[in-house]
CSV table of C-alpha atoms in Angstrom, one decimal:
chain,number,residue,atom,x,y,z
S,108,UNK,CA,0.0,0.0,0.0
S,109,UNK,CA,1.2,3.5,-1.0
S,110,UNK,CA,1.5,6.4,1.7
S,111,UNK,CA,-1.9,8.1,0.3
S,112,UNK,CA,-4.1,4.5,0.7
S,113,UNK,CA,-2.1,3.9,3.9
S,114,UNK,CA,-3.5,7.6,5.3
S,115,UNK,CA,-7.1,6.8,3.0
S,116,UNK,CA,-7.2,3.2,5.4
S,117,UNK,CA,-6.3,5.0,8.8
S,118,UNK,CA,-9.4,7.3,8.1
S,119,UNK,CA,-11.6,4.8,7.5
S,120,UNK,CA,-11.0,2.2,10.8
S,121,UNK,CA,-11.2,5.8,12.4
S,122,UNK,CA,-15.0,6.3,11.3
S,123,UNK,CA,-15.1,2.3,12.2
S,124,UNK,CA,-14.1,3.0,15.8
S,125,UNK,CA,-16.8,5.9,16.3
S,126,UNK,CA,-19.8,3.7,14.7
S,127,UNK,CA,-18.5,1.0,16.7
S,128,UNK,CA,-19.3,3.4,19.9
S,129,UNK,CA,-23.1,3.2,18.9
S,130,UNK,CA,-22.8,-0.4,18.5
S,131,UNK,CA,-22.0,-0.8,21.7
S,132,UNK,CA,-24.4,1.2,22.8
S,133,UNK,CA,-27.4,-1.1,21.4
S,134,UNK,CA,-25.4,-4.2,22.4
S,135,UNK,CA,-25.4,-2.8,26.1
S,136,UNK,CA,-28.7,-1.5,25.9
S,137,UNK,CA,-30.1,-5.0,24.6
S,138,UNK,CA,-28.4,-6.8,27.6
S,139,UNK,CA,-29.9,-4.4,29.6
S,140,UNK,CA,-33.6,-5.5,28.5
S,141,UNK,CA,-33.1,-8.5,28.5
S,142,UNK,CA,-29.8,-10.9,29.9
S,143,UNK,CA,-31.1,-13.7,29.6
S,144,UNK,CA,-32.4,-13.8,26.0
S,145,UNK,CA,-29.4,-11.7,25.2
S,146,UNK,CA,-27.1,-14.7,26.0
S,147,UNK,CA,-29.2,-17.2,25.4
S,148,UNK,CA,-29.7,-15.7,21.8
S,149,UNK,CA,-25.9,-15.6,21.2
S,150,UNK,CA,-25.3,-19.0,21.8
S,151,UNK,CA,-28.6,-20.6,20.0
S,152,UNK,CA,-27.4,-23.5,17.8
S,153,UNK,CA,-28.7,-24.6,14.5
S,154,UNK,CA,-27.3,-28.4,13.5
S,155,UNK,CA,-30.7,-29.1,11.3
S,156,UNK,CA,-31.1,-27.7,8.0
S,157,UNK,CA,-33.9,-26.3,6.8
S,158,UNK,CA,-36.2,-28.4,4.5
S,159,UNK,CA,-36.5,-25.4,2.3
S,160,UNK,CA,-32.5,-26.4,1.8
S,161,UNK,CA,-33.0,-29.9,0.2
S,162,UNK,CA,-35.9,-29.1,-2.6
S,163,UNK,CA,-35.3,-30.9,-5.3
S,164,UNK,CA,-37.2,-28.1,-6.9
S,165,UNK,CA,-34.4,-25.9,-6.7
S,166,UNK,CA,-31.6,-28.4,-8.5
S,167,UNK,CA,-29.0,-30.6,-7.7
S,168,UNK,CA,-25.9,-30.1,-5.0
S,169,UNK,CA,-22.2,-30.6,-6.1
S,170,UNK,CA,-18.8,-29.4,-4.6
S,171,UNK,CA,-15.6,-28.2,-7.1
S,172,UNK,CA,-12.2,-28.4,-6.0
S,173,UNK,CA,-10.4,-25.5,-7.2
S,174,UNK,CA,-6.9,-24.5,-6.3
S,175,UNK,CA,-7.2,-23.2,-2.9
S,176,UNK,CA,-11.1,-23.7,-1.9
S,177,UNK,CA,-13.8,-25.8,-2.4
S,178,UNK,CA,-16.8,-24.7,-3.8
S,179,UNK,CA,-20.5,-25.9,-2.9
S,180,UNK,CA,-23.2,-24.8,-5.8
S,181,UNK,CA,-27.1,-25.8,-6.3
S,182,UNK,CA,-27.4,-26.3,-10.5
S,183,UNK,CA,-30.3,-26.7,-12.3
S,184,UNK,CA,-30.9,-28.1,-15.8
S,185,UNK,CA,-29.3,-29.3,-19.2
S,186,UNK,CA,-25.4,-29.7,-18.4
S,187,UNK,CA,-25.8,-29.6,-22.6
S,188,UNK,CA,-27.0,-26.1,-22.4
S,189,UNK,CA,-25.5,-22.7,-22.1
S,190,UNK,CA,-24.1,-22.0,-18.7
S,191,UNK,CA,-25.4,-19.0,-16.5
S,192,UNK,CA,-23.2,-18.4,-13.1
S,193,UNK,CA,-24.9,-16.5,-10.6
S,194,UNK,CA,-23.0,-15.0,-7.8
S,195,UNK,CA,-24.6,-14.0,-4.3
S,196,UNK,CA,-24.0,-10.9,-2.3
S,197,UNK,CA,-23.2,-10.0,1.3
S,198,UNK,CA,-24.7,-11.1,3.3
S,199,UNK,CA,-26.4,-14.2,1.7
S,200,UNK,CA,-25.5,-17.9,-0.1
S,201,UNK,CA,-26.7,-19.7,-3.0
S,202,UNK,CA,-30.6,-19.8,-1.7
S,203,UNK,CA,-30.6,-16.2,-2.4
S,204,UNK,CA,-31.2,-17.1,-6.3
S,205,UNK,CA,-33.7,-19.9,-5.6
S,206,UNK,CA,-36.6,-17.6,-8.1
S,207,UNK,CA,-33.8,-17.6,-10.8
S,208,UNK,CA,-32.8,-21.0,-10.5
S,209,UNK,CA,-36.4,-22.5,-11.1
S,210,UNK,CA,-36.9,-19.9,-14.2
S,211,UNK,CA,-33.4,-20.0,-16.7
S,212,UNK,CA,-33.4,-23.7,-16.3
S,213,UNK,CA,-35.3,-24.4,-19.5
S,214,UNK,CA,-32.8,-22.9,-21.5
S,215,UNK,CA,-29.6,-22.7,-19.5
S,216,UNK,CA,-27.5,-24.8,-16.9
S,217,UNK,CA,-27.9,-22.3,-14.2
S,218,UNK,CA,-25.4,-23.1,-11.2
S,219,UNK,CA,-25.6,-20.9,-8.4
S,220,UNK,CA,-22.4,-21.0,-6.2
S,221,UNK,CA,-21.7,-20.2,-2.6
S,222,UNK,CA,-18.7,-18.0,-2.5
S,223,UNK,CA,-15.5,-18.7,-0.8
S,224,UNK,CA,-16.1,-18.4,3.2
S,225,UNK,CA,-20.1,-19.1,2.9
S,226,UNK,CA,-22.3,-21.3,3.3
S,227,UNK,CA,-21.0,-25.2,2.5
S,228,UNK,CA,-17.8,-23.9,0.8
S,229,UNK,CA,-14.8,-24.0,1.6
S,230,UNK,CA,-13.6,-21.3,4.1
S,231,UNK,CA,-10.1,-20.1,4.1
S,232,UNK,CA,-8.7,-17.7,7.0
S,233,UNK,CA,-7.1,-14.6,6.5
S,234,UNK,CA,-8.1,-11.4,5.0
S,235,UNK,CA,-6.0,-11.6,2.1
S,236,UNK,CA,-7.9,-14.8,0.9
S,237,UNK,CA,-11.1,-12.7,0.1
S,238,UNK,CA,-8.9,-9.9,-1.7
S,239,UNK,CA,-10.4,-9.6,-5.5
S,240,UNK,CA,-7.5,-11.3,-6.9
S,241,UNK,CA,-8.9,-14.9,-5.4
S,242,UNK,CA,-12.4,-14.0,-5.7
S,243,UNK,CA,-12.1,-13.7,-9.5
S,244,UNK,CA,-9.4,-15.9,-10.0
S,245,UNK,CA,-12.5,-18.7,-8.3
S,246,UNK,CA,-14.7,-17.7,-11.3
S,247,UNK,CA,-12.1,-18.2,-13.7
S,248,UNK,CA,-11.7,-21.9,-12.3
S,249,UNK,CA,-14.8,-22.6,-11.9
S,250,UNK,CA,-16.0,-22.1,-15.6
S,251,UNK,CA,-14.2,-25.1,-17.1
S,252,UNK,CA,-14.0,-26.8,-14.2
S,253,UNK,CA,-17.8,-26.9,-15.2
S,254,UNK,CA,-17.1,-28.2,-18.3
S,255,UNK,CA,-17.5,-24.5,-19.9
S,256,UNK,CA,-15.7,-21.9,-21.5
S,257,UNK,CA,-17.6,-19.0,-21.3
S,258,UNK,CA,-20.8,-18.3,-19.4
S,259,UNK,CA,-23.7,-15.7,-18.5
S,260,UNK,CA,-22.4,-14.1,-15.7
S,261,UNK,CA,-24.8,-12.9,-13.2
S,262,UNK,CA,-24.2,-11.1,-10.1
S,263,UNK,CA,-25.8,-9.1,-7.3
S,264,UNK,CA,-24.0,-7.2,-4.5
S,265,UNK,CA,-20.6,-8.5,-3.8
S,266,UNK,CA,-21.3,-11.0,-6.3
S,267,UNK,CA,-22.0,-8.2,-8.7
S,268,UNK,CA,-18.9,-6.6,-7.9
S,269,UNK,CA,-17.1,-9.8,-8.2
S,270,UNK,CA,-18.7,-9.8,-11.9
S,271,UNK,CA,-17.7,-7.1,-12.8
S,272,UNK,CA,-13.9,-7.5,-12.1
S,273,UNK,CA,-14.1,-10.4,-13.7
S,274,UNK,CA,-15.6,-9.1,-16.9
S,275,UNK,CA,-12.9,-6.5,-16.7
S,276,UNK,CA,-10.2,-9.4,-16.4
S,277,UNK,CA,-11.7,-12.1,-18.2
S,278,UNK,CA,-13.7,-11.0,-21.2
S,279,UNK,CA,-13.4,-13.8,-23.1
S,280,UNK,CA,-15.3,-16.2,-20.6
S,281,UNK,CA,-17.7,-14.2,-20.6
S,282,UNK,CA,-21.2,-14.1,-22.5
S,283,UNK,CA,-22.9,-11.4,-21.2
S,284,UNK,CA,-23.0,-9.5,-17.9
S,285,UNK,CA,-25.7,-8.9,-15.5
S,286,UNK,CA,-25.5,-7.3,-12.7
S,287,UNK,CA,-28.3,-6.4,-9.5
S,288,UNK,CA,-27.8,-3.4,-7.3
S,289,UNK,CA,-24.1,-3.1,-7.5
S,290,UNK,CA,-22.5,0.1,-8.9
S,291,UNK,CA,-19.3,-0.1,-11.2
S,292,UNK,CA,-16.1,-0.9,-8.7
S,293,UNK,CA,-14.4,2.1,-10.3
S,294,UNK,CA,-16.9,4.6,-9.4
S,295,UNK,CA,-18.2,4.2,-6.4
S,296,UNK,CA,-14.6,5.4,-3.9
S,297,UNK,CA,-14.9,8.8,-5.5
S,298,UNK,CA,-18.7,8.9,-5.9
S,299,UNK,CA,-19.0,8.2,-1.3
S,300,UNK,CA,-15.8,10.2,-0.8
S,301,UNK,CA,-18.0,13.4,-2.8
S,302,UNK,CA,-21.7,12.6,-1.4
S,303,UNK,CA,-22.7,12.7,1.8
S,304,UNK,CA,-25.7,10.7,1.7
S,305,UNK,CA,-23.9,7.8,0.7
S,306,UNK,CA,-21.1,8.6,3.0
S,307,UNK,CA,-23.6,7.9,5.6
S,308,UNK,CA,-25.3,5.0,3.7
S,309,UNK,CA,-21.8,3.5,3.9
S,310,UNK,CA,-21.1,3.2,7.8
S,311,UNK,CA,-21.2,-0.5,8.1
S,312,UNK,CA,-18.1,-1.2,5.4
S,313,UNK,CA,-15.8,0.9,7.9
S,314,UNK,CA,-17.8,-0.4,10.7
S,315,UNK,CA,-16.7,-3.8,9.3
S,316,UNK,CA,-13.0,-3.0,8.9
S,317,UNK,CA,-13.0,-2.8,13.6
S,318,UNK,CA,-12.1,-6.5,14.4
S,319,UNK,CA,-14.3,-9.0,16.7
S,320,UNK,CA,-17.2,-6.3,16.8
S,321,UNK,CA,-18.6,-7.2,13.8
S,322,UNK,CA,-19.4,-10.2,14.2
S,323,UNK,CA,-20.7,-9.8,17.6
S,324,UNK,CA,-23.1,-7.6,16.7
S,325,UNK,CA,-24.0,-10.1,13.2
S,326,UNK,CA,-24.4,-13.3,15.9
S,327,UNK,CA,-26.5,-11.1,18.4
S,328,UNK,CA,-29.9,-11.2,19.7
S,329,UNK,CA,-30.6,-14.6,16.9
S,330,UNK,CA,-29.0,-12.8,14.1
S,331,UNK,CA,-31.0,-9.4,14.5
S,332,UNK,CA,-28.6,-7.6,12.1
S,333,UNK,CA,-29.2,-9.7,9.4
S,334,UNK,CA,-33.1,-9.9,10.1
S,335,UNK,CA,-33.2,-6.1,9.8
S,336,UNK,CA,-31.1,-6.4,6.6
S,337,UNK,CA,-33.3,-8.3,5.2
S,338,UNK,CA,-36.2,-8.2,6.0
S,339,UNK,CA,-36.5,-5.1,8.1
S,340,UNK,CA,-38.8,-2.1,7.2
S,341,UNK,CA,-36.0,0.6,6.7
S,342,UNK,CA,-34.6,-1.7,3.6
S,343,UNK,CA,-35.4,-5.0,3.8
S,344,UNK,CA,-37.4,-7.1,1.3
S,345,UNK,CA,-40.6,-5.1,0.5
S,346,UNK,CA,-42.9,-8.1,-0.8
S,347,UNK,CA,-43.7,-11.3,1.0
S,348,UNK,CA,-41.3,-13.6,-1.1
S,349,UNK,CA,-38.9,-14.0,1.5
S,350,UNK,CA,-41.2,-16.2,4.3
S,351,UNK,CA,-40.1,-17.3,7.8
S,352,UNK,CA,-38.6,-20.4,6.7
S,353,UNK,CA,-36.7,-18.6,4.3
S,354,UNK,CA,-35.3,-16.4,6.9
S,355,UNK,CA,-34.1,-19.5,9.5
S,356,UNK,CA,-32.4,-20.9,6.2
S,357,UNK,CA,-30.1,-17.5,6.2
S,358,UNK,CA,-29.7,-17.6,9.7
S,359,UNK,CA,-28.9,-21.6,9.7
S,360,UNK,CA,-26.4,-20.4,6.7
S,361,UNK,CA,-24.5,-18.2,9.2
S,362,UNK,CA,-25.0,-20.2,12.1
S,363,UNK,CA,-21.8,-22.3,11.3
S,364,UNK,CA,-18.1,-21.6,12.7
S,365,UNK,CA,-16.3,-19.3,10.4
S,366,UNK,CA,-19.5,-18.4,8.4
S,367,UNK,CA,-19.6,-14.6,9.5
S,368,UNK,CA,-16.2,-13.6,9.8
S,369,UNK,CA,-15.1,-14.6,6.1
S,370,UNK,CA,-18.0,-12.6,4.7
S,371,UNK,CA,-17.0,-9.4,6.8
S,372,UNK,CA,-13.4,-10.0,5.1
S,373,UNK,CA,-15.0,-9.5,2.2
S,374,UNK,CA,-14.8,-5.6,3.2
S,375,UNK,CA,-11.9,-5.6,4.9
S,376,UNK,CA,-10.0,-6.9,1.9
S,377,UNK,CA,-11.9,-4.3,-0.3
S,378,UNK,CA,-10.3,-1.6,2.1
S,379,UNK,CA,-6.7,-3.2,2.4
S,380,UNK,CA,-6.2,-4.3,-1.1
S,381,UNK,CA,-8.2,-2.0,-3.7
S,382,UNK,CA,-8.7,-1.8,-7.4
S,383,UNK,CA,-5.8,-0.3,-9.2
S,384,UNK,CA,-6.1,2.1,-12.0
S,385,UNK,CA,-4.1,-0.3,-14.5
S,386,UNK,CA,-6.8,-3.0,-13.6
S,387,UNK,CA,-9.9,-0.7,-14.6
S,388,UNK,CA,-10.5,-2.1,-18.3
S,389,UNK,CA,-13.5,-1.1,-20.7
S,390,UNK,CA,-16.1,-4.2,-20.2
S,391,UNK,CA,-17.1,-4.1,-24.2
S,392,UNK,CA,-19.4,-7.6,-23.8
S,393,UNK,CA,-23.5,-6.8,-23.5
S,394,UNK,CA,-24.1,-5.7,-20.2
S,395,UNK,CA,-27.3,-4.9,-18.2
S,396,UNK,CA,-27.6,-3.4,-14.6
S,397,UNK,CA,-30.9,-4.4,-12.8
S,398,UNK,CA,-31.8,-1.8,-9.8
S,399,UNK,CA,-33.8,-1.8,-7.1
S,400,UNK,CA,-35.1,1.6,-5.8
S,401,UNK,CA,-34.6,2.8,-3.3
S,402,UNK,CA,-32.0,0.4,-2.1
S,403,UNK,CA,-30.8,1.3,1.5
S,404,UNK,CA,-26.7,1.0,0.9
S,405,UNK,CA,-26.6,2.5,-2.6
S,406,UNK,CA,-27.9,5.3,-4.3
S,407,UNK,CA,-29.5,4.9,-7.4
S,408,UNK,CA,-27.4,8.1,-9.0
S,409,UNK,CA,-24.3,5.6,-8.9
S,410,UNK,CA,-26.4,3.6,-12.0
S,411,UNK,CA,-25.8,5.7,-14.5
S,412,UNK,CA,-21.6,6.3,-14.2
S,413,UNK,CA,-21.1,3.1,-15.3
S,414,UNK,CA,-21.4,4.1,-18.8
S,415,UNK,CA,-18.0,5.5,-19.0
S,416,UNK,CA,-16.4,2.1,-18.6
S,417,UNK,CA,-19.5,0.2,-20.3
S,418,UNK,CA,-20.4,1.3,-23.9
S,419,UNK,CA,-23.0,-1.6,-24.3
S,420,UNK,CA,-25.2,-0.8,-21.5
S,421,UNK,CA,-28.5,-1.1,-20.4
S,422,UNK,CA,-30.1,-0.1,-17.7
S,423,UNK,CA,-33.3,-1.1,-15.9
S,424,UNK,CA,-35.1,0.3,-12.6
S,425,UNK,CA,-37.7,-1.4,-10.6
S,426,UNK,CA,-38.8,1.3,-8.1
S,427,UNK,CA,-40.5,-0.4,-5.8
S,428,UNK,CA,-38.0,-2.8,-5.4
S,429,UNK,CA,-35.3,-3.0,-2.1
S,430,UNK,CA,-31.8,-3.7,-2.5
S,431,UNK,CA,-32.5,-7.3,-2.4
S,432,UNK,CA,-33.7,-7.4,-5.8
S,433,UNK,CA,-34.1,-10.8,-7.3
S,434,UNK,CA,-35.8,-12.3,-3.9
S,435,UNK,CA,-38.2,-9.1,-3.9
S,436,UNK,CA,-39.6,-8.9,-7.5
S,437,UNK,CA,-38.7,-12.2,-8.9
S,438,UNK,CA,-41.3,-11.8,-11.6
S,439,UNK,CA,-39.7,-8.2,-13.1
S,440,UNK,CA,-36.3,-9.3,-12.7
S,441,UNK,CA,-36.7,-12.5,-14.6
S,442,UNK,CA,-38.4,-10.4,-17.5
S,443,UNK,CA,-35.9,-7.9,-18.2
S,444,UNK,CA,-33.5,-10.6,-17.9
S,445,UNK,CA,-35.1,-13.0,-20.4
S,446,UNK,CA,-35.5,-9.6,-22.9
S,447,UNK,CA,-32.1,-8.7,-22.6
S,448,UNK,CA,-31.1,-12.5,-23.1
S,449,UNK,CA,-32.9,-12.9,-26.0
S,450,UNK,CA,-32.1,-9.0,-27.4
């Protein structure tokens, strides 16, 4: 790290510190109600998966070894047909794509992975194992470990930003891009560093970089952080496709040892080893950006600045939509994808 991202860094674990203050605060205030269910909460174990886990419905399960990892993914249909990768987001596994799995079947292998560090895959320690470099470098593996050499790449959240570095990096494996509530990786530093709205929309990635604290906060009262995040009023989910048993599969997902603090490196790799300038490419394949509005981490103004570094690009709103777009509107997502598909 150069002297500039070294000072950029030491700013941002400082604006960790001070929302970790707050956190604390609910933490102590949560004890406070309640001790018992507080501790009783944090320590809840999960050892039986969810039904909702197993439907056949949903496809078949598989493991590929890669280089450094192994990989758990749900696939569904043809292995003779075109392959379409989807990629989850923070903070959720392969489930998350269970509407898209049922519908692209007829006309592609669709494999949904679990990234490195969730769900059944393989979970590495260390920050530096969830740097870009290894996140990509599993997609690139992956593809012809399939039996592929070039896919539909499809990602939303992390997973979208993972797509899109790999696009950048890998053009020739891919088909076409789609990506779901996930802004360009080369515009959003500068666009947060300039806005304050999504300065403050931002706290939890530097809230993220403070270690231990994180994750006590992710594991407490039953998994109350991710509930909110999902489901919660002030972001979450805004139709009734994501039920209680869909929720107790998350939480089962992150119930597991290791299972929140590899996601939560996610950011903290982000922060210690960014995108370089040299690695910023024009993405010249098809591309399409699917947003949700108003999605409660990301302003929908960051849409649009992708068009500097995509000249193929298409863009599609669904404004009453939450940043959790392909679980909350299912129906519109799958038709803009199957137009763009078939443009």
């Amino acid at each position: 790290m150069g002297l500039m991202h070294y000072f950029q860094f030491a700013v941002v674990f400082l604006f960790g510190l001070w929302y970790s203050l707050w956190v604390i605060l609910h933490l102590f205030l949560s004890f406070i109600k309640g001790p018992i269910t507080f501790v009783t909460n944090f320590f809840k174990k999960r050892d039986v998966m969810p039904p909702c886990l197993n439907d056949p419905d949903l496809g078949s399960h598989d493991f590929v070894h890669l280089e450094d990892v192994r990989l758990h993914y749900v696939a569904k249909g043809d292995e003779k047909k075109p392959l379409m990768l989807l990629v989850h987001g923070f903070p959720e596994f392969w489930y998350s794509w269970r509407y898209q799995l049922r519908e692209f079947s007829s006309e592609y292998r669709v494999v949904a992975i679990d990234q490195r560090g969730y769900g059944d895959s393989g979970k590495p320690s260390g920050v530096k194992n969830y740097s870009t470099e290894k996140l990509t470098g599993d997609i690139k593996q992956l593809i012809p470990a399939l039996g592929y050499s070039r896919c539909v790449l499809v990602g939303h959240d992390w997973g979208g930003a993972v797509a899109w570095h790999f696009a950048m990096r890998h053009p020739e494996m891919v088909e076409k891009l789609i990506v779901l509530n996930c802004p360009h990786p080369a515009t959003f530093a500068s666009y947060m560093r300039k806005n304050r709205e999504q300065f403050k929309k931002s706290w939890y990635m530097m809230f993220f970089q403070v270690p231990i604290l994180p994750e006590i906060a992710f594991w407490s009262n039953d998994f109350q952080f991710l509930e909110r995040a999902l489901i919660g009023k002030n972001g979450g989910v805004k139709s009734d496709k994501t039920t209680a048993a869909d929720m107790e599969a998350y939480k089962y997902c992150f119930s597991s040892k290791g299972a929140v603090t590899n996601p939560l490196n996610y950011y903290r790799a982000a922060f210690r080893y960014p995108l370089a300038k040299k690695d910023i490419r024009l993405i010249e394949k098809p591309t399409m950006i699917i947003w949700g509005c108003p999605d409660m981490a990301l302003n929908k103004e960051l849409v649009p600045l992708a068009g500097k570094f995509v000249p193929d690009l298409t863009i599609q709103y669904i404004e009453d939509a939450s940043h959790w777009i392909q679980q909350d509107k299912p129906n519109e997502v799958n038709k803009f994808i199957w137009e763009f598909l078939n443009k």
